Structures are given as structure tokens and as C-alpha cells.
mmCIF file of C-alpha atoms in Angstrom:
data_model
loop_
_atom_site.group_PDB
_atom_site.id
_atom_site.type_symbol
_atom_site.label_atom_id
_atom_site.label_comp_id
_atom_site.label_asym_id
_atom_site.label_seq_id
_atom_site.Cartn_x
_atom_site.Cartn_y
_atom_site.Cartn_z
ATOM 1 C CA UNK J 1 0.331 37.129 50.620
ATOM 2 C CA UNK J 2 -0.849 38.963 53.750
ATOM 3 C CA UNK J 3 -2.454 35.741 54.982
ATOM 4 C CA UNK J 4 0.949 34.045 55.270
ATOM 5 C CA UNK J 5 1.957 33.265 58.886
ATOM 6 C CA UNK J 6 4.824 35.396 60.207
ATOM 7 C CA UNK J 7 6.383 32.702 62.412
ATOM 8 C CA UNK J 8 9.688 32.535 60.538
ATOM 9 C CA UNK J 9 9.311 35.146 57.763
ATOM 10 C CA UNK J 10 8.251 38.757 58.098
ATOM 11 C CA UNK J 11 8.360 42.204 56.500
ATOM 12 C CA UNK J 12 9.439 42.527 52.863
ATOM 13 C CA UNK J 13 10.862 39.002 52.972
ATOM 14 C CA UNK J 14 7.403 37.475 52.530
ATOM 15 C CA UNK J 15 7.683 38.389 48.834
ATOM 16 C CA UNK J 16 10.535 35.931 48.337
ATOM 17 C CA UNK J 17 10.268 33.366 51.100
ATOM 18 C CA UNK J 18 6.572 32.407 51.279
ATOM 19 C CA UNK J 19 4.433 30.553 48.772
ATOM 20 C CA UNK J 20 1.850 33.325 48.886
ATOM 21 C CA UNK J 21 4.465 35.973 48.264
ATOM 22 C CA UNK J 22 5.949 34.217 45.255
ATOM 23 C CA UNK J 23 2.497 33.521 43.869
ATOM 24 C CA UNK J 24 1.352 37.134 44.332
ATOM 25 C CA UNK J 25 4.447 38.493 42.603
ATOM 26 C CA UNK J 26 4.106 36.023 39.735
ATOM 27 C CA UNK J 27 0.407 36.823 39.332
ATOM 28 C CA UNK J 28 1.147 40.549 39.267
ATOM 29 C CA UNK J 29 3.718 40.302 36.512
ATOM 30 C CA UNK J 30 1.630 37.827 34.509
ATOM 31 C CA UNK J 31 -1.329 40.211 34.671
ATOM 32 C CA UNK J 32 0.772 43.208 33.629
ATOM 33 C CA UNK J 33 2.184 41.382 30.620
ATOM 34 C CA UNK J 34 -1.178 39.881 29.666
ATOM 35 C CA UNK J 35 -2.916 43.252 29.808
ATOM 36 C CA UNK J 36 -0.280 44.892 27.630
ATOM 37 C CA UNK J 37 -0.715 42.126 25.076
ATOM 38 C CA UNK J 38 -4.519 42.354 25.297
ATOM 39 C CA UNK J 39 -4.452 46.054 24.593
ATOM 40 C CA UNK J 40 -2.138 45.611 21.630
ATOM 41 C CA UNK J 41 0.729 47.516 23.224
ATOM 42 C CA UNK J 42 3.905 47.602 21.078
ATOM 43 C CA UNK J 43 5.735 45.155 23.327
ATOM 44 C CA UNK J 44 8.459 44.674 20.702
ATOM 45 C CA UNK J 45 9.594 48.158 21.760
ATOM 46 C CA UNK J 46 9.876 47.058 25.379
ATOM 47 C CA UNK J 47 13.454 46.196 26.272
ATOM 48 C CA UNK J 48 12.555 44.017 29.242
ATOM 49 C CA UNK J 49 10.343 43.548 32.254
ATOM 50 C CA UNK J 50 12.579 44.365 35.229
ATOM 51 C CA UNK J 51 11.271 42.428 38.223
ATOM 52 C CA UNK J 52 12.880 44.834 40.683
ATOM 53 C CA UNK J 53 15.016 47.886 40.055
ATOM 54 C CA UNK J 54 17.038 47.016 43.167
ATOM 55 C CA UNK J 55 16.033 43.683 44.658
ATOM 56 C CA UNK J 56 16.786 43.069 48.316
ATOM 57 C CA UNK J 57 15.744 41.225 51.461
ATOM 58 C CA UNK J 58 15.172 42.884 54.844
ATOM 59 C CA UNK J 59 18.137 41.953 57.029
ATOM 60 C CA UNK J 60 16.390 43.366 60.111
ATOM 61 C CA UNK J 61 13.437 40.982 59.807
ATOM 62 C CA UNK J 62 12.793 37.256 60.064
ATOM 63 C CA UNK J 63 14.229 34.835 59.045
ATOM 64 C CA UNK J 64 17.572 36.671 59.062
ATOM 65 C CA UNK J 65 17.171 37.847 62.669
ATOM 66 C CA UNK J 66 16.492 34.319 63.912
ATOM 67 C CA UNK J 67 19.255 32.162 65.378
ATOM 68 C CA UNK J 68 17.396 28.868 65.593
ATOM 69 C CA UNK J 69 14.679 26.902 63.867
ATOM 70 C CA UNK J 70 14.042 25.263 60.527
ATOM 71 C CA UNK J 71 12.520 27.151 57.597
ATOM 72 C CA UNK J 72 10.826 25.478 54.662
ATOM 73 C CA UNK J 73 10.780 27.782 51.651
ATOM 74 C CA UNK J 74 8.914 27.990 48.327
ATOM 75 C CA UNK J 75 11.645 26.132 46.444
ATOM 76 C CA UNK J 76 10.800 23.011 48.468
ATOM 77 C CA UNK J 77 13.920 23.004 50.621
ATOM 78 C CA UNK J 78 14.424 23.431 54.361
ATOM 79 C CA UNK J 79 17.180 25.523 55.926
ATOM 80 C CA UNK J 80 18.757 25.584 59.391
ATOM 81 C CA UNK J 81 18.451 29.135 60.744
ATOM 82 C CA UNK J 82 21.206 28.567 63.309
ATOM 83 C CA UNK J 83 23.740 28.473 60.454
ATOM 84 C CA UNK J 84 24.840 31.633 58.631
ATOM 85 C CA UNK J 85 25.963 29.505 55.713
ATOM 86 C CA UNK J 86 22.463 28.017 55.511
ATOM 87 C CA UNK J 87 20.913 31.518 55.632
ATOM 88 C CA UNK J 88 23.145 32.569 52.752
ATOM 89 C CA UNK J 89 22.123 29.483 50.802
ATOM 90 C CA UNK J 90 18.468 30.179 51.631
ATOM 91 C CA UNK J 91 18.751 33.688 50.167
ATOM 92 C CA UNK J 92 20.680 32.609 47.072
ATOM 93 C CA UNK J 93 18.491 29.661 46.132
ATOM 94 C CA UNK J 94 15.170 31.331 46.813
ATOM 95 C CA UNK J 95 16.113 34.476 44.906
ATOM 96 C CA UNK J 96 16.914 32.291 41.894
ATOM 97 C CA UNK J 97 13.618 30.424 42.376
ATOM 98 C CA UNK J 98 11.679 33.716 42.638
ATOM 99 C CA UNK J 99 13.241 35.101 39.452
ATOM 100 C CA UNK J 100 12.555 31.865 37.565
ATOM 101 C CA UNK J 101 8.925 31.669 38.684
ATOM 102 C CA UNK J 102 8.221 35.270 37.732
ATOM 103 C CA UNK J 103 9.937 34.944 34.379
ATOM 104 C CA UNK J 104 7.870 31.852 33.609
ATOM 105 C CA UNK J 105 4.686 33.785 34.464
ATOM 106 C CA UNK J 106 5.622 36.700 32.211
ATOM 107 C CA UNK J 107 6.646 34.474 29.320
ATOM 108 C CA UNK J 108 3.357 32.638 29.589
ATOM 109 C CA UNK J 109 1.602 35.885 28.668
ATOM 110 C CA UNK J 110 4.262 37.368 26.388
ATOM 111 C CA UNK J 111 6.410 34.540 24.963
ATOM 112 C CA UNK J 112 8.971 36.859 23.372
ATOM 113 C CA UNK J 113 9.553 38.976 26.474
ATOM 114 C CA UNK J 114 12.943 39.550 28.020
ATOM 115 C CA UNK J 115 13.072 39.569 31.820
ATOM 116 C CA UNK J 116 15.688 41.345 33.908
ATOM 117 C CA UNK J 117 16.505 41.919 37.564
ATOM 118 C CA UNK J 118 18.381 44.889 39.051
ATOM 119 C CA UNK J 119 20.748 45.107 42.027
ATOM 120 C CA UNK J 120 22.721 47.581 44.072
ATOM 121 C CA UNK J 121 25.972 46.161 45.372
ATOM 122 C CA UNK J 122 26.056 43.593 48.182
ATOM 123 C CA UNK J 123 27.638 44.901 51.386
ATOM 124 C CA UNK J 124 30.626 42.544 51.266
ATOM 125 C CA UNK J 125 33.299 41.339 51.059
ATOM 126 C CA UNK J 126 34.305 44.985 50.565
ATOM 127 C CA UNK J 127 32.500 47.067 53.195
ATOM 128 C CA UNK J 128 29.928 49.459 51.742
ATOM 129 C CA UNK J 129 26.484 50.926 52.493
ATOM 130 C CA UNK J 130 27.169 51.370 56.255
ATOM 131 C CA UNK J 131 24.045 51.187 58.394
ATOM 132 C CA UNK J 132 21.940 49.839 55.515
ATOM 133 C CA UNK J 133 19.918 46.794 56.624
ATOM 134 C CA UNK J 134 18.950 45.847 53.072
ATOM 135 C CA UNK J 135 20.427 42.438 52.347
ATOM 136 C CA UNK J 136 21.332 41.057 48.947
ATOM 137 C CA UNK J 137 23.671 38.482 47.454
ATOM 138 C CA UNK J 138 23.875 38.455 43.682
ATOM 139 C CA UNK J 139 26.298 35.879 42.296
ATOM 140 C CA UNK J 140 23.813 32.994 42.281
ATOM 141 C CA UNK J 141 21.147 35.092 40.539
ATOM 142 C CA UNK J 142 23.640 36.244 37.915
ATOM 143 C CA UNK J 143 24.983 32.770 37.254
ATOM 144 C CA UNK J 144 22.043 30.447 37.740
ATOM 145 C CA UNK J 145 18.726 32.250 37.289
ATOM 146 C CA UNK J 146 16.859 32.303 33.995
ATOM 147 C CA UNK J 147 16.860 36.120 33.904
ATOM 148 C CA UNK J 148 17.739 37.169 30.363
ATOM 149 C CA UNK J 149 20.119 39.807 31.655
ATOM 150 C CA UNK J 150 21.109 41.381 34.961
ATOM 151 C CA UNK J 151 21.236 45.104 35.726
ATOM 152 C CA UNK J 152 23.845 46.208 38.274
ATOM 153 C CA UNK J 153 24.274 49.712 39.705
ATOM 154 C CA UNK J 154 27.734 51.229 40.148
ATOM 155 C CA UNK J 155 28.956 54.814 40.472
ATOM 156 C CA UNK J 156 32.548 56.046 40.182
ATOM 157 C CA UNK J 157 34.078 57.979 43.033
ATOM 158 C CA UNK J 158 32.038 56.566 45.899
ATOM 159 C CA UNK J 159 33.005 53.985 48.523
ATOM 160 C CA UNK J 160 34.142 51.248 46.159
ATOM 161 C CA UNK J 161 36.480 50.990 43.202
ATOM 162 C CA UNK J 162 35.214 49.170 40.119
ATOM 163 C CA UNK J 163 37.140 45.959 41.009
ATOM 164 C CA UNK J 164 35.622 46.092 44.496
ATOM 165 C CA UNK J 165 32.124 46.550 43.096
ATOM 166 C CA UNK J 166 32.616 43.556 40.830
ATOM 167 C CA UNK J 167 33.967 41.439 43.673
ATOM 168 C CA UNK J 168 30.901 42.267 45.778
ATOM 169 C CA UNK J 169 28.565 41.419 42.903
ATOM 170 C CA UNK J 170 30.443 38.148 42.374
ATOM 171 C CA UNK J 171 31.298 39.003 38.785
ATOM 172 C CA UNK J 172 34.587 37.450 37.733
ATOM 173 C CA UNK J 173 34.312 37.328 33.934
ATOM 174 C CA UNK J 174 32.723 33.850 34.046
ATOM 175 C CA UNK J 175 29.115 35.014 33.576
ATOM 176 C CA UNK J 176 27.181 33.486 30.685
ATOM 177 C CA UNK J 177 24.294 35.963 30.645
ATOM 178 C CA UNK J 178 24.596 39.637 29.681
ATOM 179 C CA UNK J 179 25.283 42.130 32.457
ATOM 180 C CA UNK J 180 24.501 45.814 32.062
ATOM 181 C CA UNK J 181 25.263 48.737 34.343
ATOM 182 C CA UNK J 182 21.742 50.114 34.490
ATOM 183 C CA UNK J 183 22.645 52.991 36.804
ATOM 184 C CA UNK J 184 25.978 54.677 36.150
ATOM 185 C CA UNK J 185 26.035 58.142 37.654
ATOM 186 C CA UNK J 186 28.473 60.814 38.767
ATOM 187 C CA UNK J 187 27.986 62.495 42.135
ATOM 188 C CA UNK J 188 28.929 66.148 42.369
ATOM 189 C CA UNK J 189 30.650 65.520 45.698
ATOM 190 C CA UNK J 190 33.137 63.218 43.945
ATOM 191 C CA UNK J 191 33.311 65.087 40.625
ATOM 192 C CA UNK J 192 33.106 68.863 41.142
ATOM 193 C CA UNK J 193 32.674 69.779 37.458
ATOM 194 C CA UNK J 194 30.661 68.335 34.593
ATOM 195 C CA UNK J 195 33.890 67.843 32.656
ATOM 196 C CA UNK J 196 35.372 65.750 35.483
ATOM 197 C CA UNK J 197 32.139 63.753 35.696
ATOM 198 C CA UNK J 198 32.182 63.074 31.959
ATOM 199 C CA UNK J 199 35.785 61.888 32.068
ATOM 200 C CA UNK J 200 35.145 59.658 35.091
ATOM 201 C CA UNK J 201 32.086 58.024 33.532
ATOM 202 C CA UNK J 202 33.872 57.422 30.247
ATOM 203 C CA UNK J 203 36.814 55.796 32.037
ATOM 204 C CA UNK J 204 34.434 53.739 34.231
ATOM 205 C CA UNK J 205 32.571 52.492 31.177
ATOM 206 C CA UNK J 206 35.772 51.530 29.399
ATOM 207 C CA UNK J 207 37.192 49.751 32.451
ATOM 208 C CA UNK J 208 33.979 47.769 32.968
ATOM 209 C CA UNK J 209 34.455 46.105 29.591
ATOM 210 C CA UNK J 210 37.177 43.916 31.063
ATOM 211 C CA UNK J 211 34.492 42.403 33.330
ATOM 212 C CA UNK J 212 32.262 41.526 30.392
ATOM 213 C CA UNK J 213 29.744 44.316 30.928
ATOM 214 C CA UNK J 214 27.541 44.528 27.843
ATOM 215 C CA UNK J 215 25.645 47.819 28.212
ATOM 216 C CA UNK J 216 25.308 51.036 30.198
ATOM 217 C CA UNK J 217 22.567 53.468 31.187
ATOM 218 C CA UNK J 218 23.452 56.900 32.555
ATOM 219 C CA UNK J 219 21.778 57.883 35.814
ATOM 220 C CA UNK J 220 20.110 60.193 34.915
ATOM 221 C CA UNK J 221 19.535 61.657 31.476
ATOM 222 C CA UNK J 222 17.860 65.021 32.022
ATOM 223 C CA UNK J 223 16.158 65.049 35.429
ATOM 224 C CA UNK J 224 16.926 67.513 38.207
ATOM 225 C CA UNK J 225 15.187 65.734 41.095
ATOM 226 C CA UNK J 226 18.544 64.435 42.368
ATOM 227 C CA UNK J 227 20.665 67.597 42.449
ATOM 228 C CA UNK J 228 23.541 65.699 44.035
ATOM 229 C CA UNK J 229 24.113 64.004 40.664
ATOM 230 C CA UNK J 230 25.188 65.372 37.313
ATOM 231 C CA UNK J 231 22.826 64.376 34.518
ATOM 232 C CA UNK J 232 23.767 63.616 30.928
ATOM 233 C CA UNK J 233 22.832 67.103 29.719
ATOM 234 C CA UNK J 234 24.734 68.955 32.457
ATOM 235 C CA UNK J 235 27.419 71.405 31.375
ATOM 236 C CA UNK J 236 25.995 71.739 27.905
ATOM 237 C CA UNK J 237 25.787 68.006 27.390
ATOM 238 C CA UNK J 238 29.357 67.061 28.305
ATOM 239 C CA UNK J 239 28.372 63.642 29.654
ATOM 240 C CA UNK J 240 26.068 62.970 26.722
ATOM 241 C CA UNK J 241 28.904 63.761 24.332
ATOM 242 C CA UNK J 242 31.484 61.719 26.258
ATOM 243 C CA UNK J 243 29.324 58.578 26.202
ATOM 244 C CA UNK J 244 27.544 59.022 22.872
ATOM 245 C CA UNK J 245 27.789 55.927 20.624
ATOM 246 C CA UNK J 246 27.767 58.286 17.668
ATOM 247 C CA UNK J 247 30.953 60.054 18.721
ATOM 248 C CA UNK J 248 32.466 57.032 20.455
ATOM 249 C CA UNK J 249 31.221 53.862 18.740
ATOM 250 C CA UNK J 250 33.552 51.556 20.677
ATOM 251 C CA UNK J 251 32.684 51.996 24.384
ATOM 252 C CA UNK J 252 35.565 49.724 25.318
ATOM 253 C CA UNK J 253 38.171 51.947 23.694
ATOM 254 C CA UNK J 254 40.442 53.829 26.069
ATOM 255 C CA UNK J 255 39.449 57.416 26.747
ATOM 256 C CA UNK J 256 41.175 60.046 24.626
ATOM 257 C CA UNK J 257 39.824 63.025 26.559
#
């Protein structure tokens, strides 16, 4: 991958937009899966291989900083870098290609594996993540990639409402593959007490059902390395109790708290 020329692609973008980058990423994941199988690891207990927790391109690096030129990419297509629409298409189509290639590599070593990809929210059409040069568009990956499910990250009480998050992700209830909220957390700045955090997360979970969301993971369960967030055991386990499938078997039911 490091041998790839940097004429039109640089920085983190070489992972997605060069043949060497795609090949290196596919080889890595194939080797991980193959080694787990070789060692007899209980892979049936593995939910999925997540290719990236939060996949993104570097918007401050080539090709996205270029305003002219033609770029041939690993999916066999060529894009006009003078056109923003073509740059968007370049990102969308090559992200789908990257996911599909890596999934094929993993499934070659572990045929029963599930493969997922994670995303924070794109920065538009609803403005969010000011000053963040990380670039991602997600609708094409959600709709057209072979990923078995997609993991999105949303948090109540921050810059966006849930409808705005879903609009930025491009989720409009037409998705065929499962979507899970793999990071659903409550920031203390938005929710001053554990009880308020628990209520907000329960309401957020319930509201997300109308967008076809199929699963949720609390961010985080019991760690204290992000003190700005409540964890599931905060306040004597208020969040754990509010979201527990045992006490609330229907996550789509309206909150009664």
C-alpha cells in the first residue's frame, strides 16, 4: 500500500482509493479470519467482523482537495475531479466496492461470518461535526453494499435530532439490510442526571424503531474512561434497567417512565 503513487490519492484515502490499499485491507481481514479458524476459535460466538468502527475518508487530502484531473479507482471506473457530483459518486461507489471486496476475503476464510461496517453521521444535509475534516457518505453503503448489517452511531441531546441523524445517514425506511445503533450514549452535558439519561435513551431507542432500526448497543456499559458520558451502570444501573430486554422486552414500546 505504501508503494502506491500519491499523485491523485493521499493520506488515509489510499486505503479505499488505490488497488494496493484495497488489497492490503482485504489481505488483513482474510488473515485475521483464517487465523481464528486455524486456531479453532469459537467463531460462532462472534457477532460480526466490523471492517471499521467509524469509516471515513480524509476530506483534507487528495483526491478531495483537487479541482481538476481524472482519477481511475479500484472499482475500474474513472472520475472527473473538477465535479463535486463526480467526487461524491467516487466516494459512494468505491466505499461499496471496498466493503464488498473485504467481505469476500473474510467469507473465503470463514464462510459463515457476518460482516459489518460502522459510521458516525455524515456532515450534511443537516450541519454537524463543525471543523471535522473526516468525510463520509453512507446511503450507498447501506443500500448497495454486501455488508450483512450496518452500525450507525447516534446520541440524544447533541447537535442533531433523531430525524436529522437519519436524514444525514440517508435512512428513509427503505433499507433492506439490518441497521443497528452500535453507539447510543448519553452525554452528561445534555442529561445532568442518570435518571434523565436513562429516560432519554429509552425514548431514543423507541423512536428509532420507526426508521427500521433493528438493534442497539449502549455506549458504554461500565467503563469510566469517558467521564463526559453516563455508562449503563451509572446511578445504580438506571440505564441498564431502562433498556434491559428482561424488564422491557419490546424496545419499540413507548416509554412508561
